[in-house]
Each structure stands twice: as structure tokens, then as C-alpha cells.
Amino acid sequence: MPAWPRNGCPARGRYQEGSALNDRTDPRVTRTVRAFEQAVVELASACPVSRITVAELADRAGVTRATFYNRYSTPLDPLIQVLHDDLERGHRREAELRAQGGHTDRELLRLATAEVADHVERFLDVYRNSLADPADSGVYEALVRHFGEYTLKFLARAERPGLPGAGRQVVAQFMAHGFAGAIKAWLDDPSVTKDDLVDAAVACAPAWWTSGPAPDTASQQRRSS
């Protein structure tokens, strides 16, 4: 049987440092931040982040609690930063393809959704633990916030007919809660596959999201006008 710390989280192997960890300019800050990010992902992969204590996280990271409080308020803070950074990498890939042109909005939506699904798979235990715990709403709320901001950016750059006339904050929250809820439904049902999630997201997207011309076509239209 694995050893269980007093808060009920089983000991796990070291989290492998990967693309979710930011590069920092000060080597000391870099080491400290990465230590916290590695440690919190390890612990949150074993139990909901709401059950992780600062003392346990600091001990796993090899630093003091005072050092933790110099940067964060709760263990949720470094975990959200890791998840946010990893999601942003997928969005940057989408932005690069959008800038290159040659892709319809439907194709870009499928790509973006697949990138998010890949992200969830990379942190599968973290999401399963957090989304299944009624006391741990922080990760779900961070997903909603992230997708809401993504939707607002999409609306800000969109030039197409049929955009909703309702307040954009309301539209963004509708889209964000829908996608975050779809992710939770995927994780709750073992019969649902990652491809099912991507197909459902694309099928449920409103017409104004997927009706835009390919970026290179739009550029040609502007040049010819």
C-alpha cells in the first residue's frame, strides 16, 4: 500500500518537467517557480488541490512556507498557472495557423478544440481529481475564465455577419460554461472519447463562429476592394 500523508494524498513519482513550465529570467526565481509547479502537479495528480496543504507543497518543492507565501496565496495558484501556460501554447499554435492562412474557421475550431483535449489528457489525473470533488471548484472556474477570455478575443477580431447582438460578456460566459461542461462530461463518462468531444464541440458551435472565410481569402478580398 502507498504511504498517505495526513491530508490523504498518496505519494507519487516526480512530475516530469515539460512544456507547461515557463522560462524565467532570474535563475533563482526560475528554480523556485518550477519547483512549486512540479510539486503541485504531482500532488494534484494524486488528490484534489483543495486537499493539498501549503506545508506539504513546500516540503515537496524543497522550500519553506515563507517562500511559498512570497509568491502565492494557495496551492491552487501555481496549479492554475501551469494549466494556463499549457493552454496558451495550444492557442499560439492556432494563432500561427490563422496568420498563415488557408484554413477555414471550422478547421481552426477543430484544431483549437483538439489542442485543448490534448492538454486535458496531459493533466488527466489533475482534472479528474479536481472536477470530481465538490469542494474543489477552482480548476473548473479557471477553465471557464480561460475559455471566456478566449471567446472575447475571438469576438473582438471577428469580422463576419451574424455576430450576436447580446452583450459579449454574456455570450462569452455561455460559450465558456458550455465547453467547460463538455470537458467535464467527457471525463465523467468512460465511453466518451477525445474525438467525441472534438466532434461535439464543432457540431455545437454557433454559425457565426464557423462561417468566416479562410484567412487568405479574406486577405485577397481586402486587396481587391
JSON list of C-alpha atoms in Angstrom, two decimals:
[
{"chain": "A", "resi": 1, "resn": "MET", "atom": "CA", "xyz": [0.00, 0.00, 0.00]},
{"chain": "A", "resi": 2, "resn": "PRO", "atom": "CA", "xyz": [1.27, 3.52, -0.76]},
{"chain": "A", "resi": 3, "resn": "ALA", "atom": "CA", "xyz": [2.06, 5.85, 2.09]},
{"chain": "A", "resi": 4, "resn": "TRP", "atom": "CA", "xyz": [-0.62, 8.50, 2.63]},
{"chain": "A", "resi": 5, "resn": "PRO", "atom": "CA", "xyz": [0.28, 11.93, 4.03]},
{"chain": "A", "resi": 6, "resn": "ARG", "atom": "CA", "xyz": [-2.00, 13.30, 6.69]},
{"chain": "A", "resi": 7, "resn": "ASN", "atom": "CA", "xyz": [-4.25, 15.09, 4.17]},
{"chain": "A", "resi": 8, "resn": "GLY", "atom": "CA", "xyz": [-4.99, 11.85, 2.35]},
{"chain": "A", "resi": 9, "resn": "CYS", "atom": "CA", "xyz": [-2.93, 12.39, -0.81]},
{"chain": "A", "resi": 10, "resn": "PRO", "atom": "CA", "xyz": [-0.83, 9.37, -1.82]},
{"chain": "A", "resi": 11, "resn": "ALA", "atom": "CA", "xyz": [2.83, 9.83, -2.58]},
{"chain": "A", "resi": 12, "resn": "ARG", "atom": "CA", "xyz": [3.55, 9.86, -6.32]},
{"chain": "A", "resi": 13, "resn": "GLY", "atom": "CA", "xyz": [6.60, 9.92, -8.55]},
{"chain": "A", "resi": 14, "resn": "ARG", "atom": "CA", "xyz": [8.21, 13.17, -9.61]},
{"chain": "A", "resi": 15, "resn": "TYR", "atom": "CA", "xyz": [6.32, 15.12, -12.25]},
{"chain": "A", "resi": 16, "resn": "GLN", "atom": "CA", "xyz": [8.39, 15.31, -15.42]},
{"chain": "A", "resi": 17, "resn": "GLU", "atom": "CA", "xyz": [9.23, 18.93, -16.20]},
{"chain": "A", "resi": 18, "resn": "GLY", "atom": "CA", "xyz": [7.66, 19.79, -19.52]},
{"chain": "A", "resi": 19, "resn": "SER", "atom": "CA", "xyz": [6.36, 22.49, -21.79]},
{"chain": "A", "resi": 20, "resn": "ALA", "atom": "CA", "xyz": [3.88, 23.80, -19.21]},
{"chain": "A", "resi": 21, "resn": "LEU", "atom": "CA", "xyz": [6.64, 25.42, -17.17]},
{"chain": "A", "resi": 22, "resn": "ASN", "atom": "CA", "xyz": [7.56, 28.97, -18.04]},
{"chain": "A", "resi": 23, "resn": "ASP", "atom": "CA", "xyz": [11.08, 30.19, -18.68]},
{"chain": "A", "resi": 24, "resn": "ARG", "atom": "CA", "xyz": [12.06, 32.84, -16.13]},
{"chain": "A", "resi": 25, "resn": "THR", "atom": "CA", "xyz": [14.95, 35.29, -16.41]},
{"chain": "A", "resi": 26, "resn": "ASP", "atom": "CA", "xyz": [16.27, 35.07, -12.84]},
{"chain": "A", "resi": 27, "resn": "PRO", "atom": "CA", "xyz": [17.68, 31.55, -12.31]},
{"chain": "A", "resi": 28, "resn": "ARG", "atom": "CA", "xyz": [16.71, 31.58, -8.64]},
{"chain": "A", "resi": 29, "resn": "VAL", "atom": "CA", "xyz": [13.15, 32.57, -9.45]},
{"chain": "A", "resi": 30, "resn": "THR", "atom": "CA", "xyz": [13.09, 30.01, -12.24]},
{"chain": "A", "resi": 31, "resn": "ARG", "atom": "CA", "xyz": [14.13, 27.20, -9.92]},
{"chain": "A", "resi": 32, "resn": "THR", "atom": "CA", "xyz": [11.67, 28.21, -7.23]},
{"chain": "A", "resi": 33, "resn": "VAL", "atom": "CA", "xyz": [8.70, 28.60, -9.58]},
{"chain": "A", "resi": 34, "resn": "ARG", "atom": "CA", "xyz": [9.44, 25.36, -11.37]},
{"chain": "A", "resi": 35, "resn": "ALA", "atom": "CA", "xyz": [9.82, 23.54, -8.08]},
{"chain": "A", "resi": 36, "resn": "PHE", "atom": "CA", "xyz": [6.39, 24.72, -6.97]},
{"chain": "A", "resi": 37, "resn": "GLU", "atom": "CA", "xyz": [4.82, 23.95, -10.34]},
{"chain": "A", "resi": 38, "resn": "GLN", "atom": "CA", "xyz": [6.28, 20.46, -10.47]},
{"chain": "A", "resi": 39, "resn": "ALA", "atom": "CA", "xyz": [5.29, 19.76, -6.88]},
{"chain": "A", "resi": 40, "resn": "VAL", "atom": "CA", "xyz": [1.72, 20.96, -7.20]},
{"chain": "A", "resi": 41, "resn": "VAL", "atom": "CA", "xyz": [1.10, 18.92, -10.36]},
{"chain": "A", "resi": 42, "resn": "GLU", "atom": "CA", "xyz": [2.48, 15.83, -8.65]},
{"chain": "A", "resi": 43, "resn": "LEU", "atom": "CA", "xyz": [0.25, 16.33, -5.63]},
{"chain": "A", "resi": 44, "resn": "ALA", "atom": "CA", "xyz": [-2.83, 17.39, -7.59]},
{"chain": "A", "resi": 45, "resn": "SER", "atom": "CA", "xyz": [-2.45, 14.26, -9.73]},
{"chain": "A", "resi": 46, "resn": "ALA", "atom": "CA", "xyz": [-2.92, 12.25, -6.55]},
{"chain": "A", "resi": 47, "resn": "CYS", "atom": "CA", "xyz": [-5.80, 14.14, -4.93]},
{"chain": "A", "resi": 48, "resn": "PRO", "atom": "CA", "xyz": [-7.86, 17.32, -5.39]},
{"chain": "A", "resi": 49, "resn": "VAL", "atom": "CA", "xyz": [-5.86, 20.51, -4.97]},
{"chain": "A", "resi": 50, "resn": "SER", "atom": "CA", "xyz": [-8.32, 21.60, -2.26]},
{"chain": "A", "resi": 51, "resn": "ARG", "atom": "CA", "xyz": [-6.82, 18.91, -0.02]},
{"chain": "A", "resi": 52, "resn": "ILE", "atom": "CA", "xyz": [-3.19, 19.93, -0.54]},
{"chain": "A", "resi": 53, "resn": "THR", "atom": "CA", "xyz": [-1.68, 21.93, 2.31]},
{"chain": "A", "resi": 54, "resn": "VAL", "atom": "CA", "xyz": [0.91, 24.67, 1.88]},
{"chain": "A", "resi": 55, "resn": "ALA", "atom": "CA", "xyz": [3.22, 22.76, 4.24]},
{"chain": "A", "resi": 56, "resn": "GLU", "atom": "CA", "xyz": [3.01, 19.65, 2.10]},
{"chain": "A", "resi": 57, "resn": "LEU", "atom": "CA", "xyz": [3.54, 21.57, -1.12]},
{"chain": "A", "resi": 58, "resn": "ALA", "atom": "CA", "xyz": [6.52, 23.47, 0.26]},
{"chain": "A", "resi": 59, "resn": "ASP", "atom": "CA", "xyz": [8.03, 20.24, 1.54]},
{"chain": "A", "resi": 60, "resn": "ARG", "atom": "CA", "xyz": [7.60, 18.55, -1.85]},
{"chain": "A", "resi": 61, "resn": "ALA", "atom": "CA", "xyz": [9.13, 21.58, -3.59]},
{"chain": "A", "resi": 62, "resn": "GLY", "atom": "CA", "xyz": [12.05, 21.68, -1.14]},
{"chain": "A", "resi": 63, "resn": "VAL", "atom": "CA", "xyz": [11.44, 25.24, 0.02]},
{"chain": "A", "resi": 64, "resn": "THR", "atom": "CA", "xyz": [9.93, 26.97, 3.04]},
{"chain": "A", "resi": 65, "resn": "ARG", "atom": "CA", "xyz": [6.34, 28.01, 3.53]},
{"chain": "A", "resi": 66, "resn": "ALA", "atom": "CA", "xyz": [7.53, 31.62, 3.74]},
{"chain": "A", "resi": 67, "resn": "THR", "atom": "CA", "xyz": [8.94, 31.27, 0.22]},
{"chain": "A", "resi": 68, "resn": "PHE", "atom": "CA", "xyz": [5.58, 29.96, -0.96]},
{"chain": "A", "resi": 69, "resn": "TYR", "atom": "CA", "xyz": [3.69, 32.91, 0.53]},
{"chain": "A", "resi": 70, "resn": "ASN", "atom": "CA", "xyz": [6.10, 35.32, -1.13]},
{"chain": "A", "resi": 71, "resn": "ARG", "atom": "CA", "xyz": [4.58, 34.30, -4.46]},
{"chain": "A", "resi": 72, "resn": "TYR", "atom": "CA", "xyz": [1.22, 32.61, -3.90]},
{"chain": "A", "resi": 73, "resn": "SER", "atom": "CA", "xyz": [-1.82, 32.55, -1.64]},
{"chain": "A", "resi": 74, "resn": "THR", "atom": "CA", "xyz": [-2.98, 28.94, -2.01]},
{"chain": "A", "resi": 75, "resn": "PRO", "atom": "CA", "xyz": [-1.76, 25.77, -3.78]},
{"chain": "A", "resi": 76, "resn": "LEU", "atom": "CA", "xyz": [-4.40, 26.46, -6.43]},
{"chain": "A", "resi": 77, "resn": "ASP", "atom": "CA", "xyz": [-2.39, 29.48, -7.66]},
{"chain": "A", "resi": 78, "resn": "PRO", "atom": "CA", "xyz": [0.67, 27.65, -9.08]},
{"chain": "A", "resi": 79, "resn": "LEU", "atom": "CA", "xyz": [-1.55, 24.86, -10.43]},
{"chain": "A", "resi": 80, "resn": "ILE", "atom": "CA", "xyz": [-3.70, 27.31, -12.38]},
{"chain": "A", "resi": 81, "resn": "GLN", "atom": "CA", "xyz": [-0.54, 28.94, -13.74]},
{"chain": "A", "resi": 82, "resn": "VAL", "atom": "CA", "xyz": [0.72, 25.59, -15.08]},
{"chain": "A", "resi": 83, "resn": "LEU", "atom": "CA", "xyz": [-2.61, 24.80, -16.71]},
{"chain": "A", "resi": 84, "resn": "HIS", "atom": "CA", "xyz": [-2.95, 28.31, -18.16]},
{"chain": "A", "resi": 85, "resn": "ASP", "atom": "CA", "xyz": [0.55, 28.26, -19.65]},
{"chain": "A", "resi": 86, "resn": "ASP", "atom": "CA", "xyz": [-0.06, 24.90, -21.30]},
{"chain": "A", "resi": 87, "resn": "LEU", "atom": "CA", "xyz": [-3.40, 26.01, -22.75]},
{"chain": "A", "resi": 88, "resn": "GLU", "atom": "CA", "xyz": [-1.81, 29.17, -24.11]},
{"chain": "A", "resi": 89, "resn": "ARG", "atom": "CA", "xyz": [0.75, 27.16, -26.05]},
{"chain": "A", "resi": 90, "resn": "GLY", "atom": "CA", "xyz": [-2.07, 25.47, -27.92]},
{"chain": "A", "resi": 91, "resn": "HIS", "atom": "CA", "xyz": [-3.71, 28.81, -28.65]},
{"chain": "A", "resi": 92, "resn": "ARG", "atom": "CA", "xyz": [-0.44, 30.16, -30.02]},
{"chain": "A", "resi": 93, "resn": "ARG", "atom": "CA", "xyz": [-0.30, 27.27, -32.47]},
{"chain": "A", "resi": 94, "resn": "GLU", "atom": "CA", "xyz": [-3.82, 28.12, -33.60]},
{"chain": "A", "resi": 95, "resn": "ALA", "atom": "CA", "xyz": [-2.84, 31.78, -34.00]},
{"chain": "A", "resi": 96, "resn": "GLU", "atom": "CA", "xyz": [0.17, 30.82, -36.12]},
{"chain": "A", "resi": 97, "resn": "LEU", "atom": "CA", "xyz": [-2.01, 28.77, -38.46]},
{"chain": "A", "resi": 98, "resn": "ARG", "atom": "CA", "xyz": [-4.59, 31.54, -38.62]},
{"chain": "A", "resi": 99, "resn": "ALA", "atom": "CA", "xyz": [-1.87, 34.00, -39.63]},
{"chain": "A", "resi": 100, "resn": "GLN", "atom": "CA", "xyz": [-0.57, 31.63, -42.31]},
{"chain": "A", "resi": 101, "resn": "GLY", "atom": "CA", "xyz": [-3.99, 31.47, -43.95]},
{"chain": "A", "resi": 102, "resn": "GLY", "atom": "CA", "xyz": [-5.53, 28.62, -45.89]},
{"chain": "A", "resi": 103, "resn": "HIS", "atom": "CA", "xyz": [-7.74, 27.32, -43.05]},
{"chain": "A", "resi": 104, "resn": "THR", "atom": "CA", "xyz": [-11.45, 27.86, -42.55]},
{"chain": "A", "resi": 105, "resn": "ASP", "atom": "CA", "xyz": [-12.81, 28.88, -39.18]},
{"chain": "A", "resi": 106, "resn": "ARG", "atom": "CA", "xyz": [-14.33, 25.41, -38.79]},
{"chain": "A", "resi": 107, "resn": "GLU", "atom": "CA", "xyz": [-10.93, 23.82, -39.35]},
{"chain": "A", "resi": 108, "resn": "LEU", "atom": "CA", "xyz": [-9.32, 26.19, -36.87]},
{"chain": "A", "resi": 109, "resn": "LEU", "atom": "CA", "xyz": [-12.04, 25.47, -34.31]},
{"chain": "A", "resi": 110, "resn": "ARG", "atom": "CA", "xyz": [-11.42, 21.72, -34.67]},
{"chain": "A", "resi": 111, "resn": "LEU", "atom": "CA", "xyz": [-7.69, 22.29, -34.26]},
{"chain": "A", "resi": 112, "resn": "ALA", "atom": "CA", "xyz": [-8.19, 24.50, -31.19]},
{"chain": "A", "resi": 113, "resn": "THR", "atom": "CA", "xyz": [-10.57, 22.00, -29.59]},
{"chain": "A", "resi": 114, "resn": "ALA", "atom": "CA", "xyz": [-8.16, 19.14, -30.26]},
{"chain": "A", "resi": 115, "resn": "GLU", "atom": "CA", "xyz": [-5.35, 21.16, -28.67]},
{"chain": "A", "resi": 116, "resn": "VAL", "atom": "CA", "xyz": [-7.47, 21.66, -25.54]},
{"chain": "A", "resi": 117, "resn": "ALA", "atom": "CA", "xyz": [-8.33, 17.95, -25.44]},
{"chain": "A", "resi": 118, "resn": "ASP", "atom": "CA", "xyz": [-4.62, 17.10, -25.70]},
{"chain": "A", "resi": 119, "resn": "HIS", "atom": "CA", "xyz": [-3.96, 19.50, -22.83]},
{"chain": "A", "resi": 120, "resn": "VAL", "atom": "CA", "xyz": [-6.58, 17.80, -20.66]},
{"chain": "A", "resi": 121, "resn": "GLU", "atom": "CA", "xyz": [-5.03, 14.42, -21.42]},
{"chain": "A", "resi": 122, "resn": "ARG", "atom": "CA", "xyz": [-1.60, 15.71, -20.37]},
{"chain": "A", "resi": 123, "resn": "PHE", "atom": "CA", "xyz": [-3.08, 16.65, -16.99]},
{"chain": "A", "resi": 124, "resn": "LEU", "atom": "CA", "xyz": [-5.72, 13.96, -16.88]},
{"chain": "A", "resi": 125, "resn": "ASP", "atom": "CA", "xyz": [-5.35, 12.99, -13.21]},
{"chain": "A", "resi": 126, "resn": "VAL", "atom": "CA", "xyz": [-5.35, 16.64, -12.15]},
{"chain": "A", "resi": 127, "resn": "TYR", "atom": "CA", "xyz": [-8.62, 17.32, -13.94]},
{"chain": "A", "resi": 128, "resn": "ARG", "atom": "CA", "xyz": [-10.29, 14.10, -12.85]},
{"chain": "A", "resi": 129, "resn": "ASN", "atom": "CA", "xyz": [-9.44, 14.74, -9.21]},
{"chain": "A", "resi": 130, "resn": "SER", "atom": "CA", "xyz": [-10.44, 18.39, -9.25]},
{"chain": "A", "resi": 131, "resn": "LEU", "atom": "CA", "xyz": [-13.63, 18.20, -11.32]},
{"chain": "A", "resi": 132, "resn": "ALA", "atom": "CA", "xyz": [-14.95, 15.25, -9.30]},
{"chain": "A", "resi": 133, "resn": "ASP", "atom": "CA", "xyz": [-14.54, 16.98, -5.92]},
{"chain": "A", "resi": 134, "resn": "PRO", "atom": "CA", "xyz": [-17.45, 19.25, -4.87]},
{"chain": "A", "resi": 135, "resn": "ALA", "atom": "CA", "xyz": [-15.09, 21.17, -2.59]},
{"chain": "A", "resi": 136, "resn": "ASP", "atom": "CA", "xyz": [-12.65, 21.92, -5.41]},
{"chain": "A", "resi": 137, "resn": "SER", "atom": "CA", "xyz": [-14.27, 24.34, -7.86]},
{"chain": "A", "resi": 138, "resn": "GLY", "atom": "CA", "xyz": [-11.12, 26.35, -8.55]},
{"chain": "A", "resi": 139, "resn": "VAL", "atom": "CA", "xyz": [-9.90, 24.36, -11.55]},
{"chain": "A", "resi": 140, "resn": "TYR", "atom": "CA", "xyz": [-13.33, 24.34, -13.22]},
{"chain": "A", "resi": 141, "resn": "GLU", "atom": "CA", "xyz": [-13.72, 28.08, -12.61]},
{"chain": "A", "resi": 142, "resn": "ALA", "atom": "CA", "xyz": [-10.29, 28.67, -14.12]},
{"chain": "A", "resi": 143, "resn": "LEU", "atom": "CA", "xyz": [-11.33, 26.72, -17.23]},
{"chain": "A", "resi": 144, "resn": "VAL", "atom": "CA", "xyz": [-14.47, 28.83, -17.56]},
{"chain": "A", "resi": 145, "resn": "ARG", "atom": "CA", "xyz": [-12.47, 32.03, -17.10]},
{"chain": "A", "resi": 146, "resn": "HIS", "atom": "CA", "xyz": [-9.91, 30.95, -19.69]},
{"chain": "A", "resi": 147, "resn": "PHE", "atom": "CA", "xyz": [-12.50, 29.99, -22.32]},
{"chain": "A", "resi": 148, "resn": "GLY", "atom": "CA", "xyz": [-14.45, 33.16, -21.60]},
{"chain": "A", "resi": 149, "resn": "GLU", "atom": "CA", "xyz": [-11.38, 35.29, -22.30]},
{"chain": "A", "resi": 150, "resn": "TYR", "atom": "CA", "xyz": [-10.67, 33.25, -25.44]},
{"chain": "A", "resi": 151, "resn": "THR", "atom": "CA", "xyz": [-14.23, 33.87, -26.69]},
{"chain": "A", "resi": 152, "resn": "LEU", "atom": "CA", "xyz": [-13.97, 37.61, -26.04]},
{"chain": "A", "resi": 153, "resn": "LYS", "atom": "CA", "xyz": [-10.74, 37.76, -28.06]},
{"chain": "A", "resi": 154, "resn": "PHE", "atom": "CA", "xyz": [-12.41, 35.84, -30.89]},
{"chain": "A", "resi": 155, "resn": "LEU", "atom": "CA", "xyz": [-15.36, 38.25, -30.91]},
{"chain": "A", "resi": 156, "resn": "ALA", "atom": "CA", "xyz": [-13.04, 41.24, -30.86]},
{"chain": "A", "resi": 157, "resn": "ARG", "atom": "CA", "xyz": [-11.25, 40.18, -34.03]},
{"chain": "A", "resi": 158, "resn": "ALA", "atom": "CA", "xyz": [-14.23, 38.64, -35.86]},
{"chain": "A", "resi": 159, "resn": "GLU", "atom": "CA", "xyz": [-15.50, 40.42, -38.95]},
{"chain": "A", "resi": 160, "resn": "ARG", "atom": "CA", "xyz": [-18.49, 38.49, -40.19]},
{"chain": "A", "resi": 161, "resn": "PRO", "atom": "CA", "xyz": [-22.27, 38.69, -40.45]},
{"chain": "A", "resi": 162, "resn": "GLY", "atom": "CA", "xyz": [-24.45, 37.11, -37.81]},
{"chain": "A", "resi": 163, "resn": "LEU", "atom": "CA", "xyz": [-22.45, 38.06, -34.73]},
{"chain": "A", "resi": 164, "resn": "PRO", "atom": "CA", "xyz": [-24.75, 38.02, -31.69]},
{"chain": "A", "resi": 165, "resn": "GLY", "atom": "CA", "xyz": [-26.21, 41.34, -30.67]},
{"chain": "A", "resi": 166, "resn": "ALA", "atom": "CA", "xyz": [-26.29, 40.39, -26.99]},
{"chain": "A", "resi": 167, "resn": "GLY", "atom": "CA", "xyz": [-23.65, 41.63, -24.58]},
{"chain": "A", "resi": 168, "resn": "ARG", "atom": "CA", "xyz": [-20.34, 39.98, -25.36]},
{"chain": "A", "resi": 169, "resn": "GLN", "atom": "CA", "xyz": [-19.66, 39.14, -21.73]},
{"chain": "A", "resi": 170, "resn": "VAL", "atom": "CA", "xyz": [-22.89, 37.14, -21.66]},
{"chain": "A", "resi": 171, "resn": "VAL", "atom": "CA", "xyz": [-22.04, 35.38, -24.92]},
{"chain": "A", "resi": 172, "resn": "ALA", "atom": "CA", "xyz": [-18.54, 34.59, -23.67]},
{"chain": "A", "resi": 173, "resn": "GLN", "atom": "CA", "xyz": [-19.89, 33.08, -20.44]},
{"chain": "A", "resi": 174, "resn": "PHE", "atom": "CA", "xyz": [-22.40, 30.98, -22.37]},
{"chain": "A", "resi": 175, "resn": "MET", "atom": "CA", "xyz": [-19.68, 29.58, -24.62]},
{"chain": "A", "resi": 176, "resn": "ALA", "atom": "CA", "xyz": [-17.18, 29.12, -21.78]},
{"chain": "A", "resi": 177, "resn": "HIS", "atom": "CA", "xyz": [-19.53, 27.23, -19.47]},
{"chain": "A", "resi": 178, "resn": "GLY", "atom": "CA", "xyz": [-20.69, 25.06, -22.36]},
{"chain": "A", "resi": 179, "resn": "PHE", "atom": "CA", "xyz": [-17.17, 23.99, -23.32]},
{"chain": "A", "resi": 180, "resn": "ALA", "atom": "CA", "xyz": [-16.01, 23.50, -19.74]},
{"chain": "A", "resi": 181, "resn": "GLY", "atom": "CA", "xyz": [-19.15, 21.44, -19.11]},
{"chain": "A", "resi": 182, "resn": "ALA", "atom": "CA", "xyz": [-18.40, 19.33, -22.19]},
{"chain": "A", "resi": 183, "resn": "ILE", "atom": "CA", "xyz": [-14.93, 18.59, -20.84]},
{"chain": "A", "resi": 184, "resn": "LYS", "atom": "CA", "xyz": [-16.42, 17.51, -17.51]},
{"chain": "A", "resi": 185, "resn": "ALA", "atom": "CA", "xyz": [-18.94, 15.28, -19.30]},
{"chain": "A", "resi": 186, "resn": "TRP", "atom": "CA", "xyz": [-16.09, 13.70, -21.27]},
{"chain": "A", "resi": 187, "resn": "LEU", "atom": "CA", "xyz": [-14.13, 12.93, -18.12]},
{"chain": "A", "resi": 188, "resn": "ASP", "atom": "CA", "xyz": [-17.21, 11.66, -16.28]},
{"chain": "A", "resi": 189, "resn": "ASP", "atom": "CA", "xyz": [-18.15, 9.13, -18.96]},
{"chain": "A", "resi": 190, "resn": "PRO", "atom": "CA", "xyz": [-15.54, 6.49, -19.91]},
{"chain": "A", "resi": 191, "resn": "SER", "atom": "CA", "xyz": [-17.46, 5.71, -23.10]},
{"chain": "A", "resi": 192, "resn": "VAL", "atom": "CA", "xyz": [-16.87, 9.23, -24.46]},
{"chain": "A", "resi": 193, "resn": "THR", "atom": "CA", "xyz": [-13.65, 9.58, -26.44]},
{"chain": "A", "resi": 194, "resn": "LYS", "atom": "CA", "xyz": [-11.49, 12.59, -27.15]},
{"chain": "A", "resi": 195, "resn": "ASP", "atom": "CA", "xyz": [-12.72, 12.54, -30.75]},
{"chain": "A", "resi": 196, "resn": "ASP", "atom": "CA", "xyz": [-16.30, 12.60, -29.45]},
{"chain": "A", "resi": 197, "resn": "LEU", "atom": "CA", "xyz": [-15.51, 15.77, -27.51]},
{"chain": "A", "resi": 198, "resn": "VAL", "atom": "CA", "xyz": [-13.97, 17.46, -30.56]},
{"chain": "A", "resi": 199, "resn": "ASP", "atom": "CA", "xyz": [-16.86, 16.42, -32.82]},
{"chain": "A", "resi": 200, "resn": "ALA", "atom": "CA", "xyz": [-19.44, 17.64, -30.30]},
{"chain": "A", "resi": 201, "resn": "ALA", "atom": "CA", "xyz": [-17.73, 21.00, -29.81]},
{"chain": "A", "resi": 202, "resn": "VAL", "atom": "CA", "xyz": [-17.54, 21.65, -33.56]},
{"chain": "A", "resi": 203, "resn": "ALA", "atom": "CA", "xyz": [-21.13, 20.48, -34.11]},
{"chain": "A", "resi": 204, "resn": "CYS", "atom": "CA", "xyz": [-22.46, 22.72, -31.32]},
{"chain": "A", "resi": 205, "resn": "ALA", "atom": "CA", "xyz": [-20.51, 25.82, -32.32]},
{"chain": "A", "resi": 206, "resn": "PRO", "atom": "CA", "xyz": [-22.81, 28.66, -33.44]},
{"chain": "A", "resi": 207, "resn": "ALA", "atom": "CA", "xyz": [-22.89, 29.52, -37.12]},
{"chain": "A", "resi": 208, "resn": "TRP", "atom": "CA", "xyz": [-21.23, 32.90, -36.53]},
{"chain": "A", "resi": 209, "resn": "TRP", "atom": "CA", "xyz": [-18.15, 31.11, -35.12]},
{"chain": "A", "resi": 210, "resn": "THR", "atom": "CA", "xyz": [-17.56, 28.88, -38.14]},
{"chain": "A", "resi": 211, "resn": "SER", "atom": "CA", "xyz": [-18.97, 30.93, -41.02]},
{"chain": "A", "resi": 212, "resn": "GLY", "atom": "CA", "xyz": [-15.96, 33.14, -41.66]},
{"chain": "A", "resi": 213, "resn": "PRO", "atom": "CA", "xyz": [-13.90, 32.77, -44.85]},
{"chain": "A", "resi": 214, "resn": "ALA", "atom": "CA", "xyz": [-10.44, 31.30, -44.84]},
{"chain": "A", "resi": 215, "resn": "PRO", "atom": "CA", "xyz": [-7.95, 33.98, -43.68]},
{"chain": "A", "resi": 216, "resn": "ASP", "atom": "CA", "xyz": [-6.11, 34.02, -47.03]},
{"chain": "A", "resi": 217, "resn": "THR", "atom": "CA", "xyz": [-9.44, 34.51, -48.86]},
{"chain": "A", "resi": 218, "resn": "ALA", "atom": "CA", "xyz": [-10.29, 37.43, -46.61]},
{"chain": "A", "resi": 219, "resn": "SER", "atom": "CA", "xyz": [-6.91, 38.99, -47.34]},
{"chain": "A", "resi": 220, "resn": "GLN", "atom": "CA", "xyz": [-7.48, 38.63, -51.09]},
{"chain": "A", "resi": 221, "resn": "GLN", "atom": "CA", "xyz": [-10.88, 40.27, -50.76]},
{"chain": "A", "resi": 222, "resn": "ARG", "atom": "CA", "xyz": [-9.40, 43.24, -48.90]},
{"chain": "A", "resi": 223, "resn": "ARG", "atom": "CA", "xyz": [-6.65, 43.64, -51.51]},
{"chain": "A", "resi": 224, "resn": "SER", "atom": "CA", "xyz": [-9.11, 43.58, -54.39]},
{"chain": "A", "resi": 225, "resn": "SER", "atom": "CA", "xyz": [-11.52, 46.09, -52.79]}
]
